[in-house]
Amino acid sequence: MTLNLRVMAPNRIVWNSEVQEIILSTNSGQIGVLPNHAPLLTALDIGILKIRINGQWSTMALMGGFAMIDNNQMTILVNEAEKAVEINPQEARDTFQIAQKKLAQAEGRKQVIEANLALKRAKARLEAIDATPPSPVPN
Amino acid sequence: MKLVAAAKVRRAQEAVVNGRPFSENLVKVLFNVNSQLQTEDIDIPLTQIRTVKKIALVVITGDRGLCGGFNNYVLKKAEERMGQLRKIGVEYTIVSIGKKGNGYFKRRPYIPVDRLIDGESAPTTKEAQSIADELFSLFVSEDVDKVELLYTRFVSLIKSDPVIHTLLPLSPQGEVCDINGNCVDAADDEMFRLTTKEGKFSVEREIVRTETPEFSGVLTFEQEPIQILDALLPLYLNSQILRALQESIASELAARMNAMNNASDNARDLNKSLSISYNRQRQAKITGEILEIVAGSTVTI
């Protein structure tokens, strides 16, 4: 019985293949999924997804959504997904720093909400390429 | 030019078809989560119904011209809606997507504008996401109490239909409503297809109903159903925005196809009548010269 993983974004299917193990980041912690997992439905926060195929781990940054597993079929629906190999490390770092600055300058509830979302996303992308987020920019 | 636009419409249509698996799965889970929530009072930011003091009107136009009346119809409808809102004393702010709309609103500084966003030739999830973020923060921060989306439905190759849908607050069941309160079930998805009929292009729309089977009773919810709904609804918001962008692009391309077609036909007619007119002049001149020569020769004989 093999585990099959489907990851979908609103405009395309990001992943559809058999895998050995999946690790998800939910807002109540990380969940590991192996073949024959019990049926489960969970919300996913903006974070990373780790997949093991042929003993190799690969990572993806997910921008929020949910995951459902039933009968060895895992379906993940997200707003957007980026495979670690598709992310440019320098660009990811720059985006993160810009997001931090924006949050520091944000005024008013609306800007703070927006800035927080952007920061979370930038952080997830950095984590996906296994780079630790740099320390806050000194003023 | 017409065939280039037709190829692009087909690509736009493929984009919609590619989005089907996502919407289908989302609708299935949405229905099932809602059935678990029946008796509870739902208090999720995105579904909050407040007294409407201010509305955000999202206007989707194209980036380029040469598409006939496409952009004008949208902007006319926007003006109409703003007039209605002024009459009932509701404030509004505009979020404009697309260079044509942006230019229109920039030239009219008396219209309150929240943001001007340039469109892209092929709608992406990143674009939909950034628009969704803007609308999400406008709504949740209580800057506005309602978000309406004005876009062009792809009805047929010769007909453009600008419609206004209520985007936020979302209904927990995922219904899509227009401003007159007519609601469509989330499971009914209307798709457009570009086909050929009798050698000419035509558009067919069909309603596809998603099956919503009950989940096997043993499905565990990792979090409270409400939290899961909280994660599902932003996905739904995103896909709604993406769909509106895709339909608008398809309508714009169809309008451009028509405009190009008409332009080619007109040019051909103009060429023909110009040719005829030129030949007539030429023949008249030649006849004139012959007459002169004949007249001249008659005299000398």
mmCIF file of C-alpha atoms in Angstrom, chain A residues 6 8-13 26-28 31 38-44 63-66 68-70 75 77-80 82 109-111 113-114 117-118 121 125, chain B residues 18-19 21-22 25-26 29 33 114-115 124-126 129 133-134 136-138 140-143 215-216 218-223 227-228 231-232 234-235 238-239 242:
data_model
loop_
_atom_site.group_PDB
_atom_site.id
_atom_site.type_symbol
_atom_site.label_atom_id
_atom_site.label_comp_id
_atom_site.label_asym_id
_atom_site.label_seq_id
_atom_site.Cartn_x
_atom_site.Cartn_y
_atom_site.Cartn_z
ATOM 1 C CA ARG A 6 -1.448 15.456 -4.608
ATOM 2 C CA MET A 8 -2.921 21.623 -5.826
ATOM 3 C CA ALA A 9 -2.833 25.376 -6.264
ATOM 4 C CA PRO A 10 -5.809 27.281 -7.748
ATOM 5 C CA ASN A 11 -4.313 27.252 -11.233
ATOM 6 C CA ARG A 12 -2.284 24.044 -11.424
ATOM 7 C CA ILE A 13 -1.418 20.710 -9.905
ATOM 8 C CA THR A 26 -0.027 22.810 10.829
ATOM 9 C CA ASN A 27 -0.870 25.550 13.271
ATOM 10 C CA SER A 28 -1.077 22.932 16.006
ATOM 11 C CA ILE A 31 2.349 16.060 11.598
ATOM 12 C CA ALA A 38 -5.917 7.180 9.690
ATOM 13 C CA PRO A 39 -8.275 9.547 7.832
ATOM 14 C CA LEU A 40 -7.527 13.117 8.855
ATOM 15 C CA LEU A 41 -8.408 16.659 7.858
ATOM 16 C CA THR A 42 -6.196 19.506 9.019
ATOM 17 C CA ALA A 43 -5.725 23.198 8.329
ATOM 18 C CA LEU A 44 -2.242 24.198 7.193
ATOM 19 C CA MET A 63 1.214 29.449 1.531
ATOM 20 C CA GLY A 64 -1.647 28.242 3.689
ATOM 21 C CA GLY A 65 -4.501 25.844 2.965
ATOM 22 C CA PHE A 66 -5.543 22.456 4.177
ATOM 23 C CA MET A 68 -6.733 15.721 3.859
ATOM 24 C CA ILE A 69 -5.687 12.109 4.045
ATOM 25 C CA ASP A 70 -7.975 9.209 3.363
ATOM 26 C CA THR A 75 -4.742 15.813 -0.971
ATOM 27 C CA LEU A 77 -4.926 22.407 -1.364
ATOM 28 C CA VAL A 78 -2.926 25.610 -0.971
ATOM 29 C CA ASN A 79 -3.049 29.198 -2.143
ATOM 30 C CA GLU A 80 0.384 28.757 -3.614
ATOM 31 C CA GLU A 82 6.929 26.698 -4.339
ATOM 32 C CA ARG A 109 -4.464 47.652 11.494
ATOM 33 C CA LYS A 110 -4.756 47.059 7.782
ATOM 34 C CA GLN A 111 -1.062 47.581 7.035
ATOM 35 C CA ILE A 113 -2.204 42.544 8.795
ATOM 36 C CA GLU A 114 -0.802 42.806 5.273
ATOM 37 C CA LEU A 117 1.185 37.918 5.950
ATOM 38 C CA ALA A 118 4.032 38.950 3.679
ATOM 39 C CA ARG A 121 5.408 33.927 3.479
ATOM 40 C CA ARG A 125 10.340 30.409 1.585
ATOM 41 C CA ASN B 18 -6.577 23.463 -14.978
ATOM 42 C CA GLY B 19 -8.184 25.098 -12.003
ATOM 43 C CA PRO B 21 -9.366 19.924 -9.675
ATOM 44 C CA PHE B 22 -8.639 22.567 -7.072
ATOM 45 C CA ASN B 25 -11.787 19.323 -4.007
ATOM 46 C CA LEU B 26 -12.271 22.592 -2.158
ATOM 47 C CA VAL B 29 -14.347 19.657 1.809
ATOM 48 C CA VAL B 33 -16.997 20.887 7.090
ATOM 49 C CA ASP B 114 -7.510 52.504 -2.495
ATOM 50 C CA ARG B 115 -5.029 50.890 -4.870
ATOM 51 C CA THR B 124 -1.256 33.940 -11.868
ATOM 52 C CA THR B 125 -1.889 32.738 -8.335
ATOM 53 C CA LYS B 126 0.680 35.283 -7.123
ATOM 54 C CA GLN B 129 -2.897 36.249 -3.838
ATOM 55 C CA ASP B 133 -4.277 40.027 0.677
ATOM 56 C CA GLU B 134 -5.312 43.613 -0.002
ATOM 57 C CA PHE B 136 -8.556 40.535 3.193
ATOM 58 C CA SER B 137 -6.812 43.265 5.169
ATOM 59 C CA LEU B 138 -9.331 45.932 4.038
ATOM 60 C CA VAL B 140 -10.780 42.279 8.395
ATOM 61 C CA SER B 141 -9.429 45.610 9.647
ATOM 62 C CA GLU B 142 -13.005 46.904 9.228
ATOM 63 C CA ASP B 143 -11.851 49.616 6.836
ATOM 64 C CA PHE B 215 -17.024 11.794 4.105
ATOM 65 C CA SER B 216 -16.497 8.425 5.724
ATOM 66 C CA VAL B 218 -14.149 8.173 10.769
ATOM 67 C CA LEU B 219 -12.480 11.300 9.378
ATOM 68 C CA THR B 220 -10.777 13.060 12.297
ATOM 69 C CA PHE B 221 -10.562 16.824 12.366
ATOM 70 C CA GLU B 222 -7.164 17.845 13.615
ATOM 71 C CA GLN B 223 -8.506 21.216 14.705
ATOM 72 C CA GLN B 227 -10.501 26.589 12.499
ATOM 73 C CA ILE B 228 -10.541 24.401 9.440
ATOM 74 C CA ALA B 231 -8.249 27.958 6.568
ATOM 75 C CA LEU B 232 -10.598 26.963 3.745
ATOM 76 C CA PRO B 234 -9.102 32.229 2.108
ATOM 77 C CA LEU B 235 -8.509 29.471 -0.466
ATOM 78 C CA ASN B 238 -8.290 33.300 -3.886
ATOM 79 C CA SER B 239 -9.894 30.973 -6.388
ATOM 80 C CA LEU B 242 -8.429 34.089 -9.985
#
